[in-house]
PDB file of N, CA and C in Angstrom:
ATOM      1  N   MET P1345       8.291 -10.798  -4.957  1.00  0.00           N
ATOM      2  CA  MET P1345       8.571 -10.696  -3.549  1.00  0.00           C
ATOM      3  C   MET P1345       9.288 -11.974  -3.085  1.00  0.00           C
ATOM      4  N   ALA P1346      10.277 -11.859  -2.352  1.00  0.00           N
ATOM      5  CA  ALA P1346      11.044 -13.027  -1.910  1.00  0.00           C
ATOM      6  C   ALA P1346      11.233 -12.861  -0.472  1.00  0.00           C
ATOM      7  N   SER P1347      11.122 -14.040   0.206  1.00  0.00           N
ATOM      8  CA  SER P1347      11.304 -14.079   1.699  1.00  0.00           C
ATOM      9  C   SER P1347      12.696 -14.655   1.879  1.00  0.00           C
ATOM     10  N   ILE P1348      13.452 -13.924   2.685  1.00  0.00           N
ATOM     11  CA  ILE P1348      14.835 -14.199   3.109  1.00  0.00           C
ATOM     12  C   ILE P1348      14.827 -14.366   4.603  1.00  0.00           C
ATOM     13  N   GLY P1349      14.799 -15.639   5.197  1.00  0.00           N
ATOM     14  CA  GLY P1349      14.643 -15.787   6.637  1.00  0.00           C
ATOM     15  C   GLY P1349      13.421 -15.333   7.029  1.00  0.00           C
ATOM     16  N   HIS P1350      13.339 -14.317   7.952  1.00  0.00           N
ATOM     17  CA  HIS P1350      12.108 -13.669   8.372  1.00  0.00           C
ATOM     18  C   HIS P1350      12.007 -12.242   7.734  1.00  0.00           C
ATOM     19  N   ALA P1351      13.048 -11.860   6.997  1.00  0.00           N
ATOM     20  CA  ALA P1351      12.916 -10.509   6.318  1.00  0.00           C
ATOM     21  C   ALA P1351      12.213 -10.757   4.896  1.00  0.00           C
ATOM     22  N   VAL P1352      11.517  -9.651   4.576  1.00  0.00           N
ATOM     23  CA  VAL P1352      10.726  -9.847   3.301  1.00  0.00           C
ATOM     24  C   VAL P1352      11.404  -8.738   2.378  1.00  0.00           C
ATOM     25  N   GLU P1353      11.635  -9.158   1.165  1.00  0.00           N
ATOM     26  CA  GLU P1353      12.308  -8.263   0.180  1.00  0.00           C
ATOM     27  C   GLU P1353      11.241  -8.013  -0.916  1.00  0.00           C
ATOM     28  N   PHE P1354      10.850  -6.679  -1.054  1.00  0.00           N
ATOM     29  CA  PHE P1354       9.897  -6.216  -1.915  1.00  0.00           C
ATOM     30  C   PHE P1354      10.433  -5.756  -3.253  1.00  0.00           C
ATOM     31  N   GLN P1355       9.903  -6.293  -4.374  1.00  0.00           N
ATOM     32  CA  GLN P1355      10.292  -5.717  -5.694  1.00  0.00           C
ATOM     33  C   GLN P1355       9.449  -4.557  -5.917  1.00  0.00           C
ATOM     34  N   ASP P1356      10.100  -3.455  -6.233  1.00  0.00           N
ATOM     35  CA  ASP P1356       9.373  -2.151  -6.477  1.00  0.00           C
ATOM     36  C   ASP P1356       8.906  -1.982  -7.902  1.00  0.00           C
ATOM     37  N   TYR P1357       7.689  -2.293  -8.164  1.00  0.00           N
ATOM     38  CA  TYR P1357       7.106  -2.368  -9.477  1.00  0.00           C
ATOM     39  C   TYR P1357       6.337  -0.920  -9.693  1.00  0.00           C
ATOM     40  N   PHE P1358       6.143  -0.200  -8.669  1.00  0.00           N
ATOM     41  CA  PHE P1358       5.395   1.009  -8.804  1.00  0.00           C
ATOM     42  C   PHE P1358       5.799   2.022  -9.815  1.00  0.00           C
ATOM     43  N   PRO P1359       7.033   2.365  -9.924  1.00  0.00           N
ATOM     44  CA  PRO P1359       7.443   3.292 -10.991  1.00  0.00           C
ATOM     45  C   PRO P1359       7.178   2.866 -12.376  1.00  0.00           C
ATOM     46  N   SER P1360       7.314   1.552 -12.637  1.00  0.00           N
ATOM     47  CA  SER P1360       6.977   0.987 -13.893  1.00  0.00           C
ATOM     48  C   SER P1360       5.469   0.995 -14.247  1.00  0.00           C
ATOM     49  N   MET P1361       4.829   0.653 -13.127  1.00  0.00           N
ATOM     50  CA  MET P1361       3.260   0.758 -13.277  1.00  0.00           C
ATOM     51  C   MET P1361       2.823   2.133 -13.546  1.00  0.00           C
ATOM     52  N   LEU P1362       3.489   3.088 -12.913  1.00  0.00           N
ATOM     53  CA  LEU P1362       3.039   4.527 -13.160  1.00  0.00           C
ATOM     54  C   LEU P1362       3.303   4.924 -14.545  1.00  0.00           C
ATOM     55  N   GLU P1363       4.422   4.531 -14.999  1.00  0.00           N
ATOM     56  CA  GLU P1363       4.797   4.771 -16.463  1.00  0.00           C
ATOM     57  C   GLU P1363       3.864   4.263 -17.368  1.00  0.00           C
ATOM     58  N   GLY P1364       3.533   2.918 -17.170  1.00  0.00           N
ATOM     59  CA  GLY P1364       2.533   2.236 -18.063  1.00  0.00           C
ATOM     60  C   GLY P1364       1.095   2.665 -17.961  1.00  0.00           C
ATOM     61  N   LEU P1365       0.644   2.935 -16.819  1.00  0.00           N
ATOM     62  CA  LEU P1365      -0.753   3.303 -16.575  1.00  0.00           C
ATOM     63  C   LEU P1365      -1.082   4.814 -16.568  1.00  0.00           C
ATOM     64  N   GLY P1366      -0.068   5.606 -16.409  1.00  0.00           N
ATOM     65  CA  GLY P1366      -0.306   7.025 -16.168  1.00  0.00           C
ATOM     66  C   GLY P1366      -0.779   7.344 -14.808  1.00  0.00           C
ATOM     67  N   THR P1367      -0.758   8.528 -14.458  1.00  0.00           N
ATOM     68  CA  THR P1367      -1.126   8.924 -13.051  1.00  0.00           C
ATOM     69  C   THR P1367      -2.554   8.577 -12.670  1.00  0.00           C
ATOM     70  N   GLN P1368      -3.510   8.776 -13.471  1.00  0.00           N
ATOM     71  CA  GLN P1368      -4.856   8.472 -13.190  1.00  0.00           C
ATOM     72  C   GLN P1368      -5.107   6.990 -13.044  1.00  0.00           C
ATOM     73  N   GLY P1369      -4.640   6.285 -14.081  1.00  0.00           N
ATOM     74  CA  GLY P1369      -4.755   4.795 -14.076  1.00  0.00           C
ATOM     75  C   GLY P1369      -4.077   4.130 -12.846  1.00  0.00           C
ATOM     76  N   PHE P1370      -2.876   4.678 -12.415  1.00  0.00           N
ATOM     77  CA  PHE P1370      -2.119   4.250 -11.339  1.00  0.00           C
ATOM     78  C   PHE P1370      -2.876   4.414  -9.996  1.00  0.00           C
ATOM     79  N   MET P1371      -3.468   5.655  -9.925  1.00  0.00           N
ATOM     80  CA  MET P1371      -4.256   5.917  -8.673  1.00  0.00           C
ATOM     81  C   MET P1371      -5.521   5.025  -8.513  1.00  0.00           C
ATOM     82  N   VAL P1372      -6.057   4.630  -9.728  1.00  0.00           N
ATOM     83  CA  VAL P1372      -7.235   3.711  -9.747  1.00  0.00           C
ATOM     84  C   VAL P1372      -6.800   2.346  -9.235  1.00  0.00           C
ATOM     85  N   GLU P1373      -5.615   1.918  -9.650  1.00  0.00           N
ATOM     86  CA  GLU P1373      -5.049   0.637  -9.162  1.00  0.00           C
ATOM     87  C   GLU P1373      -4.702   0.660  -7.758  1.00  0.00           C
ATOM     88  N   LEU P1374      -4.069   1.636  -7.306  1.00  0.00           N
ATOM     89  CA  LEU P1374      -3.744   1.888  -5.919  1.00  0.00           C
ATOM     90  C   LEU P1374      -4.996   1.778  -4.987  1.00  0.00           C
ATOM     91  N   CYS P1375      -6.017   2.597  -5.472  1.00  0.00           N
ATOM     92  CA  CYS P1375      -7.344   2.363  -4.693  1.00  0.00           C
ATOM     93  C   CYS P1375      -7.948   1.011  -4.714  1.00  0.00           C
ATOM     94  N   ASN P1376      -7.726   0.354  -5.910  1.00  0.00           N
ATOM     95  CA  ASN P1376      -8.318  -1.057  -5.942  1.00  0.00           C
ATOM     96  C   ASN P1376      -7.508  -1.972  -4.924  1.00  0.00           C
ATOM     97  N   GLY P1377      -6.245  -1.796  -4.854  1.00  0.00           N
ATOM     98  CA  GLY P1377      -5.384  -2.470  -3.846  1.00  0.00           C
ATOM     99  C   GLY P1377      -5.817  -2.295  -2.542  1.00  0.00           C
ATOM    100  N   PHE P1378      -6.195  -1.065  -2.113  1.00  0.00           N
ATOM    101  CA  PHE P1378      -6.720  -0.776  -0.739  1.00  0.00           C
ATOM    102  C   PHE P1378      -8.086  -1.447  -0.604  1.00  0.00           C
ATOM    103  N   ARG P1379      -8.905  -1.428  -1.590  1.00  0.00           N
ATOM    104  CA  ARG P1379     -10.282  -2.005  -1.383  1.00  0.00           C
ATOM    105  C   ARG P1379     -10.105  -3.500  -1.348  1.00  0.00           C
ATOM    106  N   LEU P1380      -9.073  -4.156  -1.902  1.00  0.00           N
ATOM    107  CA  LEU P1380      -8.886  -5.587  -1.872  1.00  0.00           C
ATOM    108  C   LEU P1380      -8.563  -6.081  -0.389  1.00  0.00           C
ATOM    109  N   LEU P1381      -7.795  -5.122   0.277  1.00  0.00           N
ATOM    110  CA  LEU P1381      -7.369  -5.450   1.654  1.00  0.00           C
ATOM    111  C   LEU P1381      -8.247  -4.989   2.781  1.00  0.00           C
ATOM    112  N   MET P1382      -9.225  -4.173   2.500  1.00  0.00           N
ATOM    113  CA  MET P1382     -10.052  -3.464   3.550  1.00  0.00           C
ATOM    114  C   MET P1382     -11.096  -4.364   3.993  1.00  0.00           C
ATOM    115  N   ASP P1383     -11.633  -4.065   5.248  1.00  0.00           N
ATOM    116  CA  ASP P1383     -12.776  -4.602   5.818  1.00  0.00           C
ATOM    117  C   ASP P1383     -13.901  -3.844   5.103  1.00  0.00           C
ATOM    118  N   SER P1384     -14.691  -4.499   4.392  1.00  0.00           N
ATOM    119  CA  SER P1384     -15.775  -3.865   3.553  1.00  0.00           C
ATOM    120  C   SER P1384     -16.711  -3.055   4.511  1.00  0.00           C
ATOM    121  N   ASP P1385     -16.931  -3.656   5.707  1.00  0.00           N
ATOM    122  CA  ASP P1385     -17.977  -2.952   6.613  1.00  0.00           C
ATOM    123  C   ASP P1385     -17.363  -1.706   7.183  1.00  0.00           C
ATOM    124  N   LYS P1386     -16.133  -1.692   7.527  1.00  0.00           N
ATOM    125  CA  LYS P1386     -15.499  -0.477   8.161  1.00  0.00           C
ATOM    126  C   LYS P1386     -14.882   0.504   7.068  1.00  0.00           C
ATOM    127  N   GLY P1387     -14.557   0.023   5.903  1.00  0.00           N
ATOM    128  CA  GLY P1387     -13.900   0.860   5.007  1.00  0.00           C
ATOM    129  C   GLY P1387     -12.416   1.117   5.367  1.00  0.00           C
ATOM    130  N   LEU P1388     -11.761   0.247   6.114  1.00  0.00           N
ATOM    131  CA  LEU P1388     -10.419   0.435   6.657  1.00  0.00           C
ATOM    132  C   LEU P1388      -9.750  -0.860   6.573  1.00  0.00           C
ATOM    133  N   ILE P1389      -8.406  -0.852   6.433  1.00  0.00           N
ATOM    134  CA  ILE P1389      -7.633  -2.015   6.507  1.00  0.00           C
ATOM    135  C   ILE P1389      -7.431  -2.291   8.051  1.00  0.00           C
ATOM    136  N   THR P1390      -7.942  -3.380   8.595  1.00  0.00           N
ATOM    137  CA  THR P1390      -7.835  -3.618  10.012  1.00  0.00           C
ATOM    138  C   THR P1390      -6.877  -4.841  10.158  1.00  0.00           C
ATOM    139  N   PHE P1391      -6.529  -5.257  11.335  1.00  0.00           N
ATOM    140  CA  PHE P1391      -5.818  -6.440  11.607  1.00  0.00           C
ATOM    141  C   PHE P1391      -6.524  -7.657  11.019  1.00  0.00           C
ATOM    142  N   GLU P1392      -7.834  -7.727  11.388  1.00  0.00           N
ATOM    143  CA  GLU P1392      -8.537  -8.843  10.832  1.00  0.00           C
ATOM    144  C   GLU P1392      -8.575  -9.040   9.341  1.00  0.00           C
ATOM    145  N   SER P1393      -8.794  -7.788   8.694  1.00  0.00           N
ATOM    146  CA  SER P1393      -8.950  -7.883   7.225  1.00  0.00           C
ATOM    147  C   SER P1393      -7.627  -8.214   6.551  1.00  0.00           C
ATOM    148  N   LEU P1394      -6.526  -7.616   7.187  1.00  0.00           N
ATOM    149  CA  LEU P1394      -5.127  -7.852   6.621  1.00  0.00           C
ATOM    150  C   LEU P1394      -4.837  -9.333   6.904  1.00  0.00           C
ATOM    151  N   LYS P1395      -5.130  -9.983   8.003  1.00  0.00           N
ATOM    152  CA  LYS P1395      -4.868 -11.324   8.314  1.00  0.00           C
ATOM    153  C   LYS P1395      -5.630 -12.273   7.357  1.00  0.00           C
ATOM    154  N   ARG P1396      -6.893 -11.871   6.993  1.00  0.00           N
ATOM    155  CA  ARG P1396      -7.737 -12.728   6.117  1.00  0.00           C
ATOM    156  C   ARG P1396      -7.178 -12.563   4.691  1.00  0.00           C
ATOM    157  N   ASN P1397      -6.617 -11.444   4.255  1.00  0.00           N
ATOM    158  CA  ASN P1397      -6.251 -11.326   2.873  1.00  0.00           C
ATOM    159  C   ASN P1397      -4.704 -11.445   2.668  1.00  0.00           C
ATOM    160  N   ILE P1398      -3.955 -11.762   3.701  1.00  0.00           N
ATOM    161  CA  ILE P1398      -2.490 -11.727   3.564  1.00  0.00           C
ATOM    162  C   ILE P1398      -1.969 -12.730   2.506  1.00  0.00           C
ATOM    163  N   VAL P1399      -2.807 -13.887   2.211  1.00  0.00           N
ATOM    164  CA  VAL P1399      -2.386 -14.832   1.212  1.00  0.00           C
ATOM    165  C   VAL P1399      -2.246 -14.007  -0.139  1.00  0.00           C
ATOM    166  N   LEU P1400      -3.130 -13.090  -0.358  1.00  0.00           N
ATOM    167  CA  LEU P1400      -3.186 -12.337  -1.674  1.00  0.00           C
ATOM    168  C   LEU P1400      -1.742 -11.630  -1.865  1.00  0.00           C
ATOM    169  N   LEU P1401      -1.142 -11.302  -0.852  1.00  0.00           N
ATOM    170  CA  LEU P1401       0.196 -10.674  -0.936  1.00  0.00           C
ATOM    171  C   LEU P1401       1.363 -11.600  -0.874  1.00  0.00           C
ATOM    172  N   GLY P1402       1.102 -12.997  -0.752  1.00  0.00           N
ATOM    173  CA  GLY P1402       2.162 -13.983  -0.572  1.00  0.00           C
ATOM    174  C   GLY P1402       2.901 -13.874   0.650  1.00  0.00           C
ATOM    175  N   LEU P1403       2.222 -13.361   1.718  1.00  0.00           N
ATOM    176  CA  LEU P1403       2.854 -13.258   2.965  1.00  0.00           C
ATOM    177  C   LEU P1403       2.204 -14.101   4.164  1.00  0.00           C
ATOM    178  N   GLN P1404       1.627 -15.251   3.717  1.00  0.00           N
ATOM    179  CA  GLN P1404       0.974 -16.030   4.645  1.00  0.00           C
ATOM    180  C   GLN P1404       1.717 -16.649   5.806  1.00  0.00           C
ATOM    181  N   GLU P1405       3.116 -16.420   5.716  1.00  0.00           N
ATOM    182  CA  GLU P1405       3.976 -16.970   6.765  1.00  0.00           C
ATOM    183  C   GLU P1405       4.154 -15.867   7.911  1.00  0.00           C
ATOM    184  N   MET P1406       3.663 -14.745   7.710  1.00  0.00           N
ATOM    185  CA  MET P1406       3.818 -13.687   8.728  1.00  0.00           C
ATOM    186  C   MET P1406       3.114 -14.006  10.039  1.00  0.00           C
ATOM    187  N   ARG P1407       3.744 -13.636  11.012  1.00  0.00           N
ATOM    188  CA  ARG P1407       3.102 -13.885  12.472  1.00  0.00           C
ATOM    189  C   ARG P1407       2.208 -12.649  12.694  1.00  0.00           C
ATOM    190  N   ASP P1408       1.377 -12.865  13.693  1.00  0.00           N
ATOM    191  CA  ASP P1408       0.375 -11.770  14.089  1.00  0.00           C
ATOM    192  C   ASP P1408       1.155 -10.480  14.485  1.00  0.00           C
ATOM    193  N   ASP P1409       2.271 -10.726  15.206  1.00  0.00           N
ATOM    194  CA  ASP P1409       2.961  -9.450  15.666  1.00  0.00           C
ATOM    195  C   ASP P1409       3.592  -8.731  14.511  1.00  0.00           C
ATOM    196  N   GLU P1410       3.794  -9.418  13.419  1.00  0.00           N
ATOM    197  CA  GLU P1410       4.520  -8.792  12.305  1.00  0.00           C
ATOM    198  C   GLU P1410       3.343  -7.999  11.537  1.00  0.00           C
ATOM    199  N   LEU P1411       2.195  -8.585  11.513  1.00  0.00           N
ATOM    200  CA  LEU P1411       1.021  -7.932  10.908  1.00  0.00           C
ATOM    201  C   LEU P1411       0.651  -6.652  11.621  1.00  0.00           C
ATOM    202  N   VAL P1412       0.774  -6.694  12.989  1.00  0.00           N
ATOM    203  CA  VAL P1412       0.472  -5.531  13.805  1.00  0.00           C
ATOM    204  C   VAL P1412       1.529  -4.371  13.472  1.00  0.00           C
ATOM    205  N   CYS P1413       2.700  -4.887  13.276  1.00  0.00           N
ATOM    206  CA  CYS P1413       3.774  -3.829  12.998  1.00  0.00           C
ATOM    207  C   CYS P1413       3.510  -3.294  11.655  1.00  0.00           C
ATOM    208  N   MET P1414       3.029  -3.967  10.619  1.00  0.00           N
ATOM    209  CA  MET P1414       2.640  -3.472   9.395  1.00  0.00           C
ATOM    210  C   MET P1414       1.575  -2.404   9.563  1.00  0.00           C
ATOM    211  N   LEU P1415       0.528  -2.662  10.304  1.00  0.00           N
ATOM    212  CA  LEU P1415      -0.506  -1.786  10.521  1.00  0.00           C
ATOM    213  C   LEU P1415       0.029  -0.549  11.215  1.00  0.00           C
ATOM    214  N   MET P1416       0.804  -0.767  12.214  1.00  0.00           N
ATOM    215  CA  MET P1416       1.422   0.474  12.916  1.00  0.00           C
ATOM    216  C   MET P1416       2.217   1.377  12.069  1.00  0.00           C
ATOM    217  N   GLU P1417       2.844   0.806  11.065  1.00  0.00           N
ATOM    218  CA  GLU P1417       3.700   1.527  10.123  1.00  0.00           C
ATOM    219  C   GLU P1417       2.836   2.476   9.261  1.00  0.00           C
ATOM    220  N   GLY P1418       1.686   2.075   8.875  1.00  0.00           N
ATOM    221  CA  GLY P1418       0.808   2.856   8.014  1.00  0.00           C
ATOM    222  C   GLY P1418      -0.223   3.745   8.865  1.00  0.00           C
ATOM    223  N   ASP P1419      -0.524   3.380  10.056  1.00  0.00           N
ATOM    224  CA  ASP P1419      -1.540   4.004  10.870  1.00  0.00           C
ATOM    225  C   ASP P1419      -1.162   5.429  11.357  1.00  0.00           C
ATOM    226  N   LEU P1420      -1.372   6.445  10.547  1.00  0.00           N
ATOM    227  CA  LEU P1420      -0.795   7.720  10.942  1.00  0.00           C
ATOM    228  C   LEU P1420      -1.648   8.480  12.010  1.00  0.00           C
ATOM    229  N   ASP P1421      -3.063   8.185  12.107  1.00  0.00           N
ATOM    230  CA  ASP P1421      -3.865   8.819  13.014  1.00  0.00           C
ATOM    231  C   ASP P1421      -3.959   8.065  14.280  1.00  0.00           C
ATOM    232  N   GLY P1422      -3.403   6.799  14.442  1.00  0.00           N
ATOM    233  CA  GLY P1422      -3.386   6.133  15.675  1.00  0.00           C
ATOM    234  C   GLY P1422      -4.689   5.373  16.016  1.00  0.00           C
ATOM    235  N   ASP P1423      -5.631   5.202  14.976  1.00  0.00           N
ATOM    236  CA  ASP P1423      -6.881   4.531  15.294  1.00  0.00           C
ATOM    237  C   ASP P1423      -6.810   2.997  15.277  1.00  0.00           C
ATOM    238  N   GLY P1424      -5.548   2.534  14.990  1.00  0.00           N
ATOM    239  CA  GLY P1424      -5.382   1.024  14.882  1.00  0.00           C
ATOM    240  C   GLY P1424      -5.801   0.382  13.552  1.00  0.00           C
ATOM    241  N   ALA P1425      -6.089   1.232  12.525  1.00  0.00           N
ATOM    242  CA  ALA P1425      -6.384   0.781  11.203  1.00  0.00           C
ATOM    243  C   ALA P1425      -5.845   1.645  10.156  1.00  0.00           C
ATOM    244  N   ILE P1426      -5.820   1.280   8.884  1.00  0.00           N
ATOM    245  CA  ILE P1426      -5.310   2.140   7.803  1.00  0.00           C
ATOM    246  C   ILE P1426      -6.462   2.536   6.871  1.00  0.00           C
ATOM    247  N   ASN P1427      -6.666   3.816   6.777  1.00  0.00           N
ATOM    248  CA  ASN P1427      -7.608   4.334   5.790  1.00  0.00           C
ATOM    249  C   ASN P1427      -7.002   4.455   4.373  1.00  0.00           C
ATOM    250  N   GLN P1428      -7.801   4.871   3.436  1.00  0.00           N
ATOM    251  CA  GLN P1428      -7.301   4.899   2.113  1.00  0.00           C
ATOM    252  C   GLN P1428      -6.078   5.885   1.869  1.00  0.00           C
ATOM    253  N   MET P1429      -6.164   7.057   2.447  1.00  0.00           N
ATOM    254  CA  MET P1429      -5.099   8.027   2.425  1.00  0.00           C
ATOM    255  C   MET P1429      -3.779   7.487   3.031  1.00  0.00           C
ATOM    256  N   GLU P1430      -3.893   6.886   4.217  1.00  0.00           N
ATOM    257  CA  GLU P1430      -2.806   6.308   4.916  1.00  0.00           C
ATOM    258  C   GLU P1430      -2.192   5.140   4.003  1.00  0.00           C
ATOM    259  N   PHE P1431      -3.030   4.471   3.415  1.00  0.00           N
ATOM    260  CA  PHE P1431      -2.427   3.352   2.522  1.00  0.00           C
ATOM    261  C   PHE P1431      -1.713   3.937   1.425  1.00  0.00           C
ATOM    262  N   CYS P1432      -2.158   4.920   0.749  1.00  0.00           N
ATOM    263  CA  CYS P1432      -1.505   5.610  -0.352  1.00  0.00           C
ATOM    264  C   CYS P1432      -0.192   6.211   0.147  1.00  0.00           C
ATOM    265  N   ILE P1433      -0.160   6.865   1.263  1.00  0.00           N
ATOM    266  CA  ILE P1433       1.102   7.470   1.817  1.00  0.00           C
ATOM    267  C   ILE P1433       2.094   6.321   2.125  1.00  0.00           C
ATOM    268  N   LEU P1434       1.535   5.220   2.684  1.00  0.00           N
ATOM    269  CA  LEU P1434       2.421   4.116   2.945  1.00  0.00           C
ATOM    270  C   LEU P1434       3.034   3.485   1.748  1.00  0.00           C
ATOM    271  N   MET P1435       2.298   3.397   0.750  1.00  0.00           N
ATOM    272  CA  MET P1435       2.767   2.878  -0.608  1.00  0.00           C
ATOM    273  C   MET P1435       3.896   3.767  -1.202  1.00  0.00           C
ATOM    274  N   PHE P1436       3.760   5.027  -1.034  1.00  0.00           N
ATOM    275  CA  PHE P1436       4.661   6.008  -1.547  1.00  0.00           C
ATOM    276  C   PHE P1436       5.961   5.874  -0.781  1.00  0.00           C
ATOM    277  N   ARG P1437       5.783   5.811   0.544  1.00  0.00           N
ATOM    278  CA  ARG P1437       6.990   5.701   1.462  1.00  0.00           C
ATOM    279  C   ARG P1437       7.816   4.412   1.213  1.00  0.00           C
ATOM    280  N   LEU P1438       7.069   3.290   0.784  1.00  0.00           N
ATOM    281  CA  LEU P1438       7.741   2.060   0.605  1.00  0.00           C
ATOM    282  C   LEU P1438       8.452   1.978  -0.764  1.00  0.00           C
ATOM    283  N   SER P1439       8.192   2.904  -1.649  1.00  0.00           N
ATOM    284  CA  SER P1439       8.727   2.865  -3.023  1.00  0.00           C
ATOM    285  C   SER P1439       9.737   3.814  -3.236  1.00  0.00           C
ATOM    286  N   PRO P1440      11.060   3.402  -3.182  1.00  0.00           N
ATOM    287  CA  PRO P1440      12.118   4.339  -3.463  1.00  0.00           C
ATOM    288  C   PRO P1440      12.051   5.070  -4.739  1.00  0.00           C
ATOM    289  N   GLY P1441      11.472   4.270  -5.821  1.00  0.00           N
ATOM    290  CA  GLY P1441      11.344   4.836  -7.128  1.00  0.00           C
ATOM    291  C   GLY P1441      10.322   6.045  -7.238  1.00  0.00           C
ATOM    292  N   PHE P1442       9.324   6.124  -6.341  1.00  0.00           N
ATOM    293  CA  PHE P1442       8.352   7.040  -6.136  1.00  0.00           C
ATOM    294  C   PHE P1442       9.078   8.281  -5.671  1.00  0.00           C
ATOM    295  N   MET P1443       9.938   8.167  -4.629  1.00  0.00           N
ATOM    296  CA  MET P1443      10.571   9.188  -4.041  1.00  0.00           C
ATOM    297  C   MET P1443      11.496   9.931  -5.071  1.00  0.00           C
ATOM    298  N   ASP P1444      12.108   9.226  -5.975  1.00  0.00           N
ATOM    299  CA  ASP P1444      12.939   9.810  -6.954  1.00  0.00           C
ATOM    300  C   ASP P1444      12.165  10.662  -7.934  1.00  0.00           C
ATOM    301  N   GLY P1445      11.046  10.227  -8.327  1.00  0.00           N
ATOM    302  CA  GLY P1445      10.239  11.055  -9.306  1.00  0.00           C
ATOM    303  C   GLY P1445       9.036  11.736  -8.759  1.00  0.00           C
ATOM    304  N   SER P1446       8.884  11.891  -7.401  1.00  0.00           N
ATOM    305  CA  SER P1446       7.722  12.315  -6.852  1.00  0.00           C
ATOM    306  C   SER P1446       7.258  13.696  -7.178  1.00  0.00           C
ATOM    307  N   LYS P1447       8.125  14.617  -7.472  1.00  0.00           N
ATOM    308  CA  LYS P1447       7.747  15.984  -7.815  1.00  0.00           C
ATOM    309  C   LYS P1447       7.047  15.983  -9.156  1.00  0.00           C
ATOM    310  N   GLN P1448       7.663  15.290 -10.162  1.00  0.00           N
ATOM    311  CA  GLN P1448       7.091  15.304 -11.430  1.00  0.00           C
ATOM    312  C   GLN P1448       5.750  14.612 -11.375  1.00  0.00           C
ATOM    313  N   TRP P1449       5.645  13.483 -10.682  1.00  0.00           N
ATOM    314  CA  TRP P1449       4.424  12.747 -10.575  1.00  0.00           C
ATOM    315  C   TRP P1449       3.326  13.641  -9.915  1.00  0.00           C
ATOM    316  N   MET P1450       3.581  14.302  -8.910  1.00  0.00           N
ATOM    317  CA  MET P1450       2.646  15.219  -8.249  1.00  0.00           C
ATOM    318  C   MET P1450       2.138  16.317  -9.118  1.00  0.00           C
ATOM    319  N   GLU P1451       3.049  16.754  -9.935  1.00  0.00           N
ATOM    320  CA  GLU P1451       2.672  17.838 -10.852  1.00  0.00           C
ATOM    321  C   GLU P1451       1.740  17.287 -11.905  1.00  0.00           C
ATOM    322  N   GLU P1452       1.992  16.072 -12.385  1.00  0.00           N
ATOM    323  CA  GLU P1452       1.044  15.477 -13.394  1.00  0.00           C
ATOM    324  C   GLU P1452      -0.322  15.287 -12.752  1.00  0.00           C
ATOM    325  N   LEU P1453      -0.233  14.709 -11.593  1.00  0.00           N
ATOM    326  CA  LEU P1453      -1.629  14.390 -10.914  1.00  0.00           C
ATOM    327  C   LEU P1453      -2.334  15.714 -10.571  1.00  0.00           C
ATOM    328  N   SER P1454      -1.722  16.835 -10.209  1.00  0.00           N
ATOM    329  CA  SER P1454      -2.361  18.027  -9.971  1.00  0.00           C
ATOM    330  C   SER P1454      -2.953  18.600 -11.224  1.00  0.00           C
ATOM    331  N   ALA P1455      -2.125  18.528 -12.337  1.00  0.00           N
ATOM    332  CA  ALA P1455      -2.624  18.970 -13.630  1.00  0.00           C
ATOM    333  C   ALA P1455      -3.947  18.327 -14.154  1.00  0.00           C
ATOM    334  N   ASN P1456      -3.914  16.987 -13.839  1.00  0.00           N
ATOM    335  CA  ASN P1456      -5.122  16.192 -14.278  1.00  0.00           C
ATOM    336  C   ASN P1456      -6.285  16.380 -13.485  1.00  0.00           C
ATOM    337  N   GLU P1457      -6.188  16.926 -12.330  1.00  0.00           N
ATOM    338  CA  GLU P1457      -7.377  17.177 -11.456  1.00  0.00           C
ATOM    339  C   GLU P1457      -8.003  18.545 -11.875  1.00  0.00           C
ATOM    340  N   MET P1458      -7.395  19.390 -12.600  1.00  0.00           N
ATOM    341  CA  MET P1458      -7.962  20.718 -12.884  1.00  0.00           C
ATOM    342  C   MET P1458      -8.836  20.616 -13.970  1.00  0.00           C
TER     343      MET P1458
END
């Protein structure tokens, strides 16, 4: 992850992680990432939990209004926080590599659940 001015450039490692870990292993890691950032009492990523853990993402320079924008981007139900499903959806949306191989990946995941 590199910061250019105020813009943040993200390196998309998810496709290679998926390839290396397989669908089940990757989902476990995605859920671990959610738990790392969430408020353990609420089970959600809140502004406070994101602000407290932002150093883990290497984004300690972000302003409060930028953190709020991050939350709003992932908050699909409008409750002001991000639940685990919203987090996973956000991660998929932020990864162009996922979008390229999403049909195959979803078929693998569905087959493993049966």
